[in-house]
Coordinates of C-alpha atoms in Angstrom, one line a residue:
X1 CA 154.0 129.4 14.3
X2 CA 156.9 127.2 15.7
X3 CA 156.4 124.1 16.6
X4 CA 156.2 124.3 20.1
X5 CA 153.1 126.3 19.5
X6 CA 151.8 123.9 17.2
X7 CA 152.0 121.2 19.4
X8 CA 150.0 122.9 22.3
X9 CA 147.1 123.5 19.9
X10 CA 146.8 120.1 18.4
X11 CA 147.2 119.0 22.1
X12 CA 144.8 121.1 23.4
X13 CA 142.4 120.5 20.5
X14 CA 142.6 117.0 21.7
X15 CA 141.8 117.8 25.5
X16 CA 138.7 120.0 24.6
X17 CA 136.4 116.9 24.0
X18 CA 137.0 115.4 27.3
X19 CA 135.9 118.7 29.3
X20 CA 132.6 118.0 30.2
X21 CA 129.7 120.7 31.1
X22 CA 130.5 119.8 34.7
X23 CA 134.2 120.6 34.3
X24 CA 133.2 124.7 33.1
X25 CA 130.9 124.7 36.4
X26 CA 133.8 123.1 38.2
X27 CA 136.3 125.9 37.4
X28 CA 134.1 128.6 38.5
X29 CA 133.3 127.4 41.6
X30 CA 137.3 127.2 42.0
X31 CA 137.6 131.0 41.1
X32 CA 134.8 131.8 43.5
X33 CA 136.4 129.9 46.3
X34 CA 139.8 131.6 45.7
X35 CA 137.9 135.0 44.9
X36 CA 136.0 135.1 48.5
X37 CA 139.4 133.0 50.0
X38 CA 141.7 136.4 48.7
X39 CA 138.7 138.4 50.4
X40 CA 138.8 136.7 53.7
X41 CA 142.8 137.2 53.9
X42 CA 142.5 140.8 53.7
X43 CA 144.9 142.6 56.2
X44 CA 145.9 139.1 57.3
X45 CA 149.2 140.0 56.1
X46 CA 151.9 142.3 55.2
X47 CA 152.4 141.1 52.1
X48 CA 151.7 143.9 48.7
X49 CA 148.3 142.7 48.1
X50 CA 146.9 141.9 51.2
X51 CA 146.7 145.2 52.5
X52 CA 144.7 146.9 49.9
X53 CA 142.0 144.6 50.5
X54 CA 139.9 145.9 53.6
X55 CA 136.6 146.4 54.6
X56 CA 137.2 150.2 56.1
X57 CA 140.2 152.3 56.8
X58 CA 140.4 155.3 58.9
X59 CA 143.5 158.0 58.3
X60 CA 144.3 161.3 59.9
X61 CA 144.0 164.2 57.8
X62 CA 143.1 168.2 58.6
X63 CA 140.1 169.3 57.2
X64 CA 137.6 172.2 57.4
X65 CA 135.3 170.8 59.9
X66 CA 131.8 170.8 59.0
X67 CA 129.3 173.1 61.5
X68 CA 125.6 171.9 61.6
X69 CA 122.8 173.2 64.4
X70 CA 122.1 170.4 65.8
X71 CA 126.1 170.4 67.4
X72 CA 125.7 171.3 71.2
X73 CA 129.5 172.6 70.8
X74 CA 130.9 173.4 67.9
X75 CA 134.2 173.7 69.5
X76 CA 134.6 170.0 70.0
X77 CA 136.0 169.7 66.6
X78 CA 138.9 172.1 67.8
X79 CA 139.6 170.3 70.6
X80 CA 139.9 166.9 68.6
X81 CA 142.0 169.0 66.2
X82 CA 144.9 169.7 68.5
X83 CA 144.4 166.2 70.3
X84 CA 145.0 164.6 67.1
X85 CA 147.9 167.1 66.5
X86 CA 150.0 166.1 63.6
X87 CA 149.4 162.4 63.5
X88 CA 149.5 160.9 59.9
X89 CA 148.5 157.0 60.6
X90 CA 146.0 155.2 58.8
X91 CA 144.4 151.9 59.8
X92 CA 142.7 149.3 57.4
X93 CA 140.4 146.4 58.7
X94 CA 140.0 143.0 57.4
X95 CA 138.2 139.8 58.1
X96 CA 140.6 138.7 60.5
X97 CA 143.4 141.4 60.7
X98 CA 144.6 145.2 61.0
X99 CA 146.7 147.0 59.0
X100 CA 148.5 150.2 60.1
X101 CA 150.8 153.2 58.5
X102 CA 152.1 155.5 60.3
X103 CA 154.7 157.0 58.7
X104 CA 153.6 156.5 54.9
X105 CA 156.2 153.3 54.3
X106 CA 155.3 149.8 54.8
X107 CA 152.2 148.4 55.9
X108 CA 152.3 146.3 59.6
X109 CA 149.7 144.2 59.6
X110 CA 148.5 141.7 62.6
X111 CA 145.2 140.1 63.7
X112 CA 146.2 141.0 67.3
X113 CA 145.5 145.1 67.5
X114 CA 147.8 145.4 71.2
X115 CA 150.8 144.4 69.3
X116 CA 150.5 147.0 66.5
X117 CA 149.5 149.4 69.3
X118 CA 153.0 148.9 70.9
X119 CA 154.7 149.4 67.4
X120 CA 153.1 152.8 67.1
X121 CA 154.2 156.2 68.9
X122 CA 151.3 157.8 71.1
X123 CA 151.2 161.1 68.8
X124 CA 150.7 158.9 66.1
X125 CA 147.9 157.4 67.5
X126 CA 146.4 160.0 69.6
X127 CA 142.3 159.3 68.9
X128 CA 143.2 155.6 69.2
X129 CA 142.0 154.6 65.7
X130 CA 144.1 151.1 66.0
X131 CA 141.6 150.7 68.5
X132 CA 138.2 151.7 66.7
X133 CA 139.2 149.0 64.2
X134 CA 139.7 146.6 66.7
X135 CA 136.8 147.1 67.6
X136 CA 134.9 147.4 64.5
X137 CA 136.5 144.0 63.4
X138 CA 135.2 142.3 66.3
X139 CA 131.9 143.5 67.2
X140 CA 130.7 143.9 63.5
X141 CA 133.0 142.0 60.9
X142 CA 131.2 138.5 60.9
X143 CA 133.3 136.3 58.9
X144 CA 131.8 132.9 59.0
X145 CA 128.7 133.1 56.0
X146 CA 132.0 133.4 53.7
X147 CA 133.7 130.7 55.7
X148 CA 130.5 128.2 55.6
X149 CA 130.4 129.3 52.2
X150 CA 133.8 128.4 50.4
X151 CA 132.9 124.8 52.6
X152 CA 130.0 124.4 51.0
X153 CA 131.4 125.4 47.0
X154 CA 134.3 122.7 48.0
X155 CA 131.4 120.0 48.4
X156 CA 129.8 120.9 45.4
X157 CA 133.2 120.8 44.1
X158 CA 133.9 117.3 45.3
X159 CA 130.9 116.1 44.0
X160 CA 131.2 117.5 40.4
X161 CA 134.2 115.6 40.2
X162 CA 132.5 112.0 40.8
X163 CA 130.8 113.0 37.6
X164 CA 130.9 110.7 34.8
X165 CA 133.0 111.3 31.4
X166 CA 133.1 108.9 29.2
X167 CA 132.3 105.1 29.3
X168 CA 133.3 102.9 26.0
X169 CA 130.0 101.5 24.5
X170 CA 132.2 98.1 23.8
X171 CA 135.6 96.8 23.6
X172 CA 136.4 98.6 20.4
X173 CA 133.4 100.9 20.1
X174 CA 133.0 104.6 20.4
X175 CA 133.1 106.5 23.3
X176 CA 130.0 108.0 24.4
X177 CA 128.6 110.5 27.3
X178 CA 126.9 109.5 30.4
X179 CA 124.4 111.4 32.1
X180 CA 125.5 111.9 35.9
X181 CA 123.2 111.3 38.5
X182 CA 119.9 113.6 39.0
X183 CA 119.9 113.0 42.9
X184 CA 123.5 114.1 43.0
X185 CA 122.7 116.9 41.0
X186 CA 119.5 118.2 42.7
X187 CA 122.1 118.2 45.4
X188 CA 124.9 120.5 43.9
X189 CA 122.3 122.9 42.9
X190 CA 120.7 123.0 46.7
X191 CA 124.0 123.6 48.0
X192 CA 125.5 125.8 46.1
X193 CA 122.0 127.7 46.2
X194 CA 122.5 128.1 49.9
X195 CA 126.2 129.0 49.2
X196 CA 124.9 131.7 46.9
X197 CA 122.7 133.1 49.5
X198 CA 125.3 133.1 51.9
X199 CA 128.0 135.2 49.6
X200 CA 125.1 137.8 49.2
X201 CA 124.2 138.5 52.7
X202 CA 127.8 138.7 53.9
X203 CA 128.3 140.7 51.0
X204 CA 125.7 143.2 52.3
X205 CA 126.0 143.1 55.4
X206 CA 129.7 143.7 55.1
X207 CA 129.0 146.8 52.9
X208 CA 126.0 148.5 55.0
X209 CA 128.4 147.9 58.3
X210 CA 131.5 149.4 56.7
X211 CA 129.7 152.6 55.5
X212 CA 127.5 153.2 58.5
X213 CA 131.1 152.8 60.8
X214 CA 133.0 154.8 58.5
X215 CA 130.2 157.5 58.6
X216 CA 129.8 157.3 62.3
X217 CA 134.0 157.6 62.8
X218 CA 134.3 160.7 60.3
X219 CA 131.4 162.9 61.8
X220 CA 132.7 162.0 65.3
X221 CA 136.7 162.6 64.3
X222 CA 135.0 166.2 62.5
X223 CA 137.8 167.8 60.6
X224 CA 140.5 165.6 61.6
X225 CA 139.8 162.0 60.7
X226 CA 139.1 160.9 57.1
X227 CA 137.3 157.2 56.6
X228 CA 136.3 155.2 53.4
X229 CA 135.3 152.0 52.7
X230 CA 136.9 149.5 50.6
X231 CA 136.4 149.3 47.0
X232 CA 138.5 146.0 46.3
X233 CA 136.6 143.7 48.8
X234 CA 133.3 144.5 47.8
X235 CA 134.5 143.8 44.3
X236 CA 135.8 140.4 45.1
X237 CA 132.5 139.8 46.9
X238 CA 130.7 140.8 44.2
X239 CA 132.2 138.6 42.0
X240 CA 132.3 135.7 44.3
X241 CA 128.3 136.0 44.6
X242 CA 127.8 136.6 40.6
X243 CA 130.4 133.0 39.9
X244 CA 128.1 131.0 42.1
X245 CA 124.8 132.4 40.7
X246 CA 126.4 131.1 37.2
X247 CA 127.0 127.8 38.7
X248 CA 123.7 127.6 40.2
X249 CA 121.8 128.5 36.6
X250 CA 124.6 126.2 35.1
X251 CA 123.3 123.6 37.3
X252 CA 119.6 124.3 37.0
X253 CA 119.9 123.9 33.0
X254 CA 121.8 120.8 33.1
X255 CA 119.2 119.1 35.4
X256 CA 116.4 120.5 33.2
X257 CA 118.0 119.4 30.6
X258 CA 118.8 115.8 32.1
X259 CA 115.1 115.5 32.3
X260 CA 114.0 116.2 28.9
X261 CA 116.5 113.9 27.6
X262 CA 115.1 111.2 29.7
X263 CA 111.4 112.0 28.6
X264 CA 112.8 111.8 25.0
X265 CA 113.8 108.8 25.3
X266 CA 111.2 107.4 27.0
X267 CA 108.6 108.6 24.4
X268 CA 111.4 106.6 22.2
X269 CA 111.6 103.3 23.6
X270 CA 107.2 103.8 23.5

């Protein structure tokens, strides 16, 4: 081991007793926030990552059609076969943008839909898919549960950090652990309750709204557009929900357990 290495261990052996219980709750509610912040940005941008993270996409592609008795014409799907032609382009929604390929290079992405309308040919773009997402993003996509929620982590955040450390017991004495403040704490774990709740509804209602659009575009586009919802957000939601639920049990034991301490010592100083 050189010595480099040698000194980061002995230096982080002497960090480890200053991390309080707070500061492990702390750094998962700062993974959540940039967990459901990287979800929020989704299509925002045309940078590699950003793309891949969408709520629904919708793509041309020639398939058997699918038949089923309770069609009034069949021969719809025909005619939206040879409107869509050869087009190639797929779209991908986000939070708060649209991205588009048309030609199976680079990704444009924009929150404003007419501009990436005007970038695209019209037999790219015959069934008006930029469009459909435009619309789906702005009827449907409700953003702001997330947005109140990564608010209300960063209070619970702030607050954490007004915890107490370490307080010397005298002038030369030991250093020893205060308890931080029960009110303060009751507070966290109400907030970041409500946060939880938040994550989890958005989460759902993101998913249920993605697949019943997606479902809805593909058996009208029969045959000739493909949809599919996206796997990467609703993993990053996920997660985001499952951090804060850690934090709020985190929370709930270190109150619990603020308590007990305090009747111990009560039935001491009895």
């Amino acid at each position: 081991m050189s010595g480099r290495n040698i000194r980061f261990v002995f230096g982080f052996q002497r960090l480890i007793p200053f991390l309080g219980y707070h500061h492990v709750l702390m750094i998962l509610i700062i993974t959540a926030i940039v967990i459901l912040s990287l979800l929020l940005a989704g299509c925002s941008s045309s940078s590699p990552m950003m793309p891949s993270i969408f709520l629904m996409s919708l793509w041309y592609d020639k398939t058997s059609p699918e038949y089923n008795g309770a069609q009034v014409d069949p021969s719809t799907s025909r005619a939206i076969a040879n409107i869509a032609g050869d087009a190639e382009m797929e779209a991908r929604v986000g939070y708060f943008g649209i991205c588009i390929n048309a030609d199976g290079g680079s990704w444009l992405c924009s929150a404003n839909a007419s501009s990436l309308a005007a970038q695209v040919p019209a037999d790219q773009d015959p069934l008006n898919l930029i469009w459909v997402a435009d619309t789906f993003k702005g009827s449907i996509v409700f953003p702001w549960l997330l947005i109140i929620a990564i608010i209300m982590a960063t209070i619970v955040l702030i607050l954490l950090a007004s915890f107490p450390v370490y307080e010397q017991e005298s002038a030369d004495g030991p250093a020893r652990k205060r308890l931080p403040s029960t009110f303060i704490s009751q507070i966290c774990l109400a907030i970041i309750f409500v946060a939880a709740i938040f994550v989890l509804v958005s989460v759902l209602w993101q998913h249920t709204a993605s697949v019943a659009a997606a479902t809805i575009a593909e058996n009208f586009g029969n045959g000739s557009v493909e949809t599919g919802v996206g796997v990467t957000s609703m993993v990053l939601g996920w997660f985001g929900f499952a951090l804060l639920i850690i934090v709020t049990i985190g929370l709930l034991v270190m109150i619990l357990s603020m308590q007990l301490v305090e009747q111990l010592t009560d039935l001491d100083d009895d």
